[in-house]
Short mmCIF file of C-alpha atoms and ligand atoms in Angstrom, two decimals:
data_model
loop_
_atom_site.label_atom_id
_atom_site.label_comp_id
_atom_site.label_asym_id
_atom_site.label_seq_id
_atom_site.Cartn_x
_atom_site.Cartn_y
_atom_site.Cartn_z
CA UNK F 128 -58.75 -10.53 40.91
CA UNK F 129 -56.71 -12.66 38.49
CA UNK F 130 -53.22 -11.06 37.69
CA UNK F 131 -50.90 -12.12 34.50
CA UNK F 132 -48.55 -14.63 35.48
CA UNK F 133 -44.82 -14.08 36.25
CA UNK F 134 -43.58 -15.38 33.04
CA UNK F 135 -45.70 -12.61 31.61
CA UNK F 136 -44.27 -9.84 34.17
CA UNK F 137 -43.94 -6.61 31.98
CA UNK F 138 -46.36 -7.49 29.28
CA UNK F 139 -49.05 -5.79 28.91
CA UNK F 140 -52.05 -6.37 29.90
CA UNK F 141 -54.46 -8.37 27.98
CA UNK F 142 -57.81 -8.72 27.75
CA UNK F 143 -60.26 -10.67 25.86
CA UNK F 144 -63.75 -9.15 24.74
CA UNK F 145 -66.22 -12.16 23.46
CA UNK F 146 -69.06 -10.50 21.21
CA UNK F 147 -72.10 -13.38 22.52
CA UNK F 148 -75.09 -11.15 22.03
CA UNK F 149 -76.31 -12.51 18.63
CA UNK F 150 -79.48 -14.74 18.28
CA UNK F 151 -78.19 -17.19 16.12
CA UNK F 152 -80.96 -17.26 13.62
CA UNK F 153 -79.25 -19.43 10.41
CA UNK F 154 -78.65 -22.24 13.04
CA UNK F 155 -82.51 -22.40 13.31
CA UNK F 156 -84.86 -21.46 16.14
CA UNK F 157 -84.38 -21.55 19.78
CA UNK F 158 -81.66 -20.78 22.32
CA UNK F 159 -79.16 -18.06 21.94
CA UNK F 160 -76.41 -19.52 19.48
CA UNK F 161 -73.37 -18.96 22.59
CA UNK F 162 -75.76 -20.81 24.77
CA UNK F 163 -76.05 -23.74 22.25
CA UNK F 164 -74.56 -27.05 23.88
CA UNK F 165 -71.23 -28.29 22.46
CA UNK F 166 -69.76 -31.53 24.11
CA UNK F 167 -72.75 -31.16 26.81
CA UNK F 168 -71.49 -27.41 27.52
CA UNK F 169 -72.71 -24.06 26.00
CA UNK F 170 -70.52 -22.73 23.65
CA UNK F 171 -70.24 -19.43 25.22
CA UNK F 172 -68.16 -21.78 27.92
CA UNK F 173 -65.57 -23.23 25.19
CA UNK F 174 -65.00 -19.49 24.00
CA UNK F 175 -64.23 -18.09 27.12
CA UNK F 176 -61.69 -21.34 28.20
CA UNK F 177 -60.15 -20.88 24.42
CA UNK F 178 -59.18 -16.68 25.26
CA UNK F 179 -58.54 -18.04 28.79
CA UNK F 180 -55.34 -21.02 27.60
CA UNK F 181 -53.27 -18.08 26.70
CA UNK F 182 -51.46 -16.92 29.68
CA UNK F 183 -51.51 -13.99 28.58
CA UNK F 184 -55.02 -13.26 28.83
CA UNK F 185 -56.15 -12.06 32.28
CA UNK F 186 -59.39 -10.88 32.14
CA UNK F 187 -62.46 -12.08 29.56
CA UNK F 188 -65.00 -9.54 29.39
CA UNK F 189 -68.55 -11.49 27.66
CA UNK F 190 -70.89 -9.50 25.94
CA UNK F 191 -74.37 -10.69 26.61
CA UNK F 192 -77.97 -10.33 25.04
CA UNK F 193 -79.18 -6.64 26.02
CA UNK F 194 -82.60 -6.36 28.28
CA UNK F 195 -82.69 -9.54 30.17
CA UNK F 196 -81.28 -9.72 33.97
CA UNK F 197 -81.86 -12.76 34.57
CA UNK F 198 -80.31 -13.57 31.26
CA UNK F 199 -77.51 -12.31 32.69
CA UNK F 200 -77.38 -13.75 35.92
CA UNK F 201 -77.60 -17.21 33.41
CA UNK F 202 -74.72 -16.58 32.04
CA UNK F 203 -72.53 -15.24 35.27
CA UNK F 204 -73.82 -18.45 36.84
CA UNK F 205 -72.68 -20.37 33.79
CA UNK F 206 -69.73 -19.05 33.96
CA UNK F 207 -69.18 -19.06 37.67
CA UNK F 208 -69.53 -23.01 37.11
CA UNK F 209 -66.98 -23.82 34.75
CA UNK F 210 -64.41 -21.16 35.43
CA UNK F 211 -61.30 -21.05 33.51
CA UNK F 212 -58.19 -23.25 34.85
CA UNK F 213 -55.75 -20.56 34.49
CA UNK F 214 -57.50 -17.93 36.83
CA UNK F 215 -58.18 -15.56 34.21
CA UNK F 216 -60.80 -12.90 36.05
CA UNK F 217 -64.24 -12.96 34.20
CA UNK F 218 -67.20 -10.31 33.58
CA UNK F 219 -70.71 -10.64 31.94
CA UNK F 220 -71.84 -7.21 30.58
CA UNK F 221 -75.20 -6.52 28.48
CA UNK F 222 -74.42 -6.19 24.44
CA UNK F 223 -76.61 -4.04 21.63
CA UNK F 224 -78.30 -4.27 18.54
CA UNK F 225 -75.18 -5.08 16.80
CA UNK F 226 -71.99 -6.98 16.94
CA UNK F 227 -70.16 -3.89 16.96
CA UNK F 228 -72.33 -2.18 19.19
CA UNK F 229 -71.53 -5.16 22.07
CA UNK F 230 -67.54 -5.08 20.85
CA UNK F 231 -67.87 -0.97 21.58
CA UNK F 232 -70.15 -1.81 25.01
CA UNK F 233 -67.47 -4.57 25.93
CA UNK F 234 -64.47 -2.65 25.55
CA UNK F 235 -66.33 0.30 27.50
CA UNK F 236 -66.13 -2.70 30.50
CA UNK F 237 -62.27 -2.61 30.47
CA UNK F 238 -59.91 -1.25 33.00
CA UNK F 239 -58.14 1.74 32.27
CA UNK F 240 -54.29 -0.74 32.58
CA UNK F 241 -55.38 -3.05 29.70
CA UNK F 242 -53.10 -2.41 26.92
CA UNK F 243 -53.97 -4.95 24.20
CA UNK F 244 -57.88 -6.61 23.51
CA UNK F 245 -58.74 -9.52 21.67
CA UNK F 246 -62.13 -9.23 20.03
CA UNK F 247 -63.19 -13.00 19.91
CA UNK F 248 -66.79 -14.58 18.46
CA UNK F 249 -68.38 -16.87 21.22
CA UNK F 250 -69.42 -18.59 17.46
CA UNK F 251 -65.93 -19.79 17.20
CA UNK F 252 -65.51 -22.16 20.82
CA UNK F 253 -62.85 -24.28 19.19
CA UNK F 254 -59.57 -21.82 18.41
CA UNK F 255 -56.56 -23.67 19.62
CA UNK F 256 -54.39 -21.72 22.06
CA UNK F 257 -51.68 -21.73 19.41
CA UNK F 258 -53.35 -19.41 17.45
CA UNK F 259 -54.67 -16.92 20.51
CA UNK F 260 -50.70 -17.13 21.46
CA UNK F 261 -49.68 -16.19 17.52
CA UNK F 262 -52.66 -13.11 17.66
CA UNK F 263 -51.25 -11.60 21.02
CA UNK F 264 -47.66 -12.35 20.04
CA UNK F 265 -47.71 -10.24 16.88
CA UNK F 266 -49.27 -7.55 19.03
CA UNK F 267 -46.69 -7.64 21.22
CA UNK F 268 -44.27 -7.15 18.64
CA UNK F 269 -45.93 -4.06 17.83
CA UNK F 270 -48.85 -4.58 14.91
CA UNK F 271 -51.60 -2.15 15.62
CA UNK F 272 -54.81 -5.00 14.82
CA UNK F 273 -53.67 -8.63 14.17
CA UNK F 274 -56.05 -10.79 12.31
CA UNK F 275 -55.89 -14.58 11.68
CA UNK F 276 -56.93 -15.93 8.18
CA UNK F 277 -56.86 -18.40 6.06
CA UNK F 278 -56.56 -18.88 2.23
CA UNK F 279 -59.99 -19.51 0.70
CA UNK F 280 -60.59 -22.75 -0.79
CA UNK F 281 -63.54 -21.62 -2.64
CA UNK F 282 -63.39 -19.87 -5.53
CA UNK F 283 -65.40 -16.77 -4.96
CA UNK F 284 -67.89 -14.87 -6.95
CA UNK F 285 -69.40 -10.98 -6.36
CA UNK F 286 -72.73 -10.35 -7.65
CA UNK F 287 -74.31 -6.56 -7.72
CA UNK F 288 -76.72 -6.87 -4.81
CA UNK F 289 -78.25 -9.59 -3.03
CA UNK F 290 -81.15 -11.26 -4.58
CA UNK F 291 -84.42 -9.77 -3.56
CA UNK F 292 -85.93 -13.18 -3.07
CA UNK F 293 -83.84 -15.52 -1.52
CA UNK F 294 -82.64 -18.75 -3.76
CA UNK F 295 -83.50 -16.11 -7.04
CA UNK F 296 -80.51 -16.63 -9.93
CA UNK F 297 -77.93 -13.75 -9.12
CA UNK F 298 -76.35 -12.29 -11.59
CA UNK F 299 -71.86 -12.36 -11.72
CA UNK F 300 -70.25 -9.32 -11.65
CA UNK F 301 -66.56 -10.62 -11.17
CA UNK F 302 -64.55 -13.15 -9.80
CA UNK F 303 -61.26 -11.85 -7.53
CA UNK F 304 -58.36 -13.76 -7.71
CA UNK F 305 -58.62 -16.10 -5.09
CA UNK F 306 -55.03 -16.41 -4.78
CA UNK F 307 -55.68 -12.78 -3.11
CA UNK F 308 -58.27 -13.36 -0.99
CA UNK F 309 -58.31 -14.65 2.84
CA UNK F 310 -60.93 -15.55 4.99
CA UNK F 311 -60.70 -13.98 8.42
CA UNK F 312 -61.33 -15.58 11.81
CA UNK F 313 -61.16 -14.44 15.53
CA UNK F 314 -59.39 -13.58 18.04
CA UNK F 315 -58.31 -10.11 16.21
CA UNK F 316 -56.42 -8.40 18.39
CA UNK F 317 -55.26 -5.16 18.96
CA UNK F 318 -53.50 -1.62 20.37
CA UNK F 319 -56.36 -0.81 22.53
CA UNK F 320 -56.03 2.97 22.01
CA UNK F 321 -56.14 2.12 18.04
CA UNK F 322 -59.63 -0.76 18.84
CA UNK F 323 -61.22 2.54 20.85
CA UNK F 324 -60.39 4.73 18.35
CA UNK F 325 -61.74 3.00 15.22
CA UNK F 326 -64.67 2.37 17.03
CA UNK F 327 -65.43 5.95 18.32
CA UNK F 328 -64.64 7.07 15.02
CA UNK F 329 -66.81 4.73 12.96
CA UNK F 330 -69.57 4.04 15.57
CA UNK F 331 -72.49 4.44 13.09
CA UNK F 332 -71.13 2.13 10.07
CA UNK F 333 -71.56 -1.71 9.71
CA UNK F 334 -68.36 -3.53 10.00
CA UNK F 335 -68.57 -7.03 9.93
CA UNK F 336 -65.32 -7.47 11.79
CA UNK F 337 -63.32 -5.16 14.10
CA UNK F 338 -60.20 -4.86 11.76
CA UNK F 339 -62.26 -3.44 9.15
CA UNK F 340 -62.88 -0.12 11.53
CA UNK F 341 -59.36 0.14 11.82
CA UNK F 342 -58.45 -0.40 7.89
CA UNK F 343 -60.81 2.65 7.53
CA UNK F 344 -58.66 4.60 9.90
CA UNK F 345 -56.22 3.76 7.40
CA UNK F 346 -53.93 1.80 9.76
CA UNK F 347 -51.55 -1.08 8.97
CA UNK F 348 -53.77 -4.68 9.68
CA UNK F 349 -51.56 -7.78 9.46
CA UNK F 350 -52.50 -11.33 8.93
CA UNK F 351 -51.22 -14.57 10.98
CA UNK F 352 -52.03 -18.20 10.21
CA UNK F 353 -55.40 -18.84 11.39
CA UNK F 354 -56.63 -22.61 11.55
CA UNK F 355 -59.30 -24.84 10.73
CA UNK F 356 -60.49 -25.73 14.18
CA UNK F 357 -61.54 -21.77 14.72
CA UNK F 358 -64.44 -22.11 12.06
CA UNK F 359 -67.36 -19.84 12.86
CA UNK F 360 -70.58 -22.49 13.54
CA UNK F 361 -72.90 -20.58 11.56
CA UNK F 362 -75.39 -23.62 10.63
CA UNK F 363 -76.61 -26.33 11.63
CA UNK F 364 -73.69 -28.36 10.01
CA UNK F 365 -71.06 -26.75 11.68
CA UNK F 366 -72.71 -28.15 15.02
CA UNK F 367 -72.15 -31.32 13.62
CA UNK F 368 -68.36 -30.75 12.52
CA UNK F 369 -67.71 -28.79 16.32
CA UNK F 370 -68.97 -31.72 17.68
CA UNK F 371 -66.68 -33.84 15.72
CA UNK F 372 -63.98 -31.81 16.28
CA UNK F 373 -64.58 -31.74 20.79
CA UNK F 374 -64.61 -35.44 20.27
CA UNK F 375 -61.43 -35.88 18.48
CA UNK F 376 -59.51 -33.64 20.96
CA UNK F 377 -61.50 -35.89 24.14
CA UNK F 378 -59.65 -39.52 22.85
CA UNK F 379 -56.36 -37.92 22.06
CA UNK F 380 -56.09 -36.35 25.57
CA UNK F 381 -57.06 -39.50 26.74
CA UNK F 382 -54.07 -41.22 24.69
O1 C5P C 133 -73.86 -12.92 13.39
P1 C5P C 133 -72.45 -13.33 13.46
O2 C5P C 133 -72.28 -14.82 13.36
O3 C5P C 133 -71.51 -12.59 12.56
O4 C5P C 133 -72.00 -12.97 14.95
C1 C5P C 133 -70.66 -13.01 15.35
C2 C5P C 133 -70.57 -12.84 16.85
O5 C5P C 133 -71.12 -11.56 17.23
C3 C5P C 133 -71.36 -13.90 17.62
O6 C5P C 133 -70.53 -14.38 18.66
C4 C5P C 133 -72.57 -13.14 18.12
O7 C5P C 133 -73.08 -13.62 19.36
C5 C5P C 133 -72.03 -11.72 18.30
N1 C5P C 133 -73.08 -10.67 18.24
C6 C5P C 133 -73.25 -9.80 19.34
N2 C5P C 133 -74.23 -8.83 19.33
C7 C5P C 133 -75.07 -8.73 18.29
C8 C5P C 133 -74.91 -9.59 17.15
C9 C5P C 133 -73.90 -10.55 17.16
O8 C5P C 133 -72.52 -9.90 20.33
N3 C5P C 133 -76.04 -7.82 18.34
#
């Protein structure tokens, strides 16, 4: 069993829960979108190194596709093969029919000492360690659910519904002031007590992210700095862009 290292003696425990249950469907057919190769290596594997680079993170609970064994014994081997370089302990444990149904199953997972979770999407395998360290820092420093975002560069529109048919003209029903809006990435993290709490309190509503649960407990969320590099690859693009992005990083570490 890993253990937080002694710089970290007397913080508290962290742990990092990676939702990788989804199927990926907008990035077209095929493989499970964690299991999609990025730089040669599933993505699931760049995810769980990302949560692993912050020493505070000693454990890295992955959330898996429900109702396959030997799915899961993939992705323990998979993991088993590239494990982390700072130690960090790892566990594979089956996920549900939604992402907050495999946050609520992960958490479940934890030990009863960890203190503070990150919630991170294996869809986002390129976060810097910078920004884990900012997420778990402002926990630290007390902030019940932590969230990093970014200002929008698009100017966004809401219509009333979604169109019936997709590609149908939608009609405009306002446009916020983007000047107000942010767009939210992972890791969130979070007061454990207050994650398990908005999520036995809300467990039948559809929350896109984990600090929306806690909002509706009507508890403080702040926001740090997110960055670029921890884009969500959603579609086939953003394949293109991660890619981009892994080989960027490869020549300057080899500068
Ligand atoms: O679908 P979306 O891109 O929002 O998924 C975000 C993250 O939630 C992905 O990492 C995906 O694997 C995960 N997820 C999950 N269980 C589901 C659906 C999505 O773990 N049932």
């Amino acid at each position: 069993m890993a253990h937080i290292t002694p710089s970290h003696a007397g913080f508290p425990r962290t742990a990092a829960v990676i939702p990788a249950a989804g199927r990926g469907v907008r990035l077209g057919p095929g493989i499970p979108k964690a299991m999609r190769p990025l730089g040669g290596v599933p993505m699931l594997v760049h995810a769980v190194h990302a949560m692993a680079s912050s020493a505070a993170v000693s454990l890295v609970v992955v959330v898996a596709p429900p109702g396959d064994e030997e799915g899961l014994a993939k992705v323990r081997a998979l993991l088993a093969e590239h494990p982390p370089a700072s130690g960090a302990e790892l566990a594979v444990v089956p996920g549900g029919a939604t992402r907050q149904e495999s946050v609520r199953l992960g958490l479940a997972a934890l030990p009863d000492d960890v203190a503070v979770v990150l919630v991170h999407d294996a869809a986002r395998p390129l976060v810097p360690a910078a920004t884990v360290d900012a997420v778990v820092a402002a926990v630290a420093a007390g902030a019940p659910a932590v969230v990093p975002a970014l200002p929008v560069t698009d100017t966004v529109k809401r219509v009333a519904a979604p169109a019936a048919v997709p590609g149908a003209p939608e009609p405009v029903v306002a446009t916020p002031d983007r000047a107000l809006l942010r767009a939210v990435q992972t890791p969130q993290g979070f007061d454990r007590a207050t994650l398990a709490a908005a999520h036995a309190r809300h467990a039948e509503d559809d929350a896109t992210d984990c600090a929306g649960l806690v909002e509706r407990l009507g508890l403080p969320v702040v926001l740090v700095p997110g960055h670029e590099e921890a884009f969500k690859v959603t579609r086939p693009l953003d394949l293109v862009l991660a890619e981009a992005v892994l080989a960027r990083r490869r020549t300057d570490d080899a500068h």
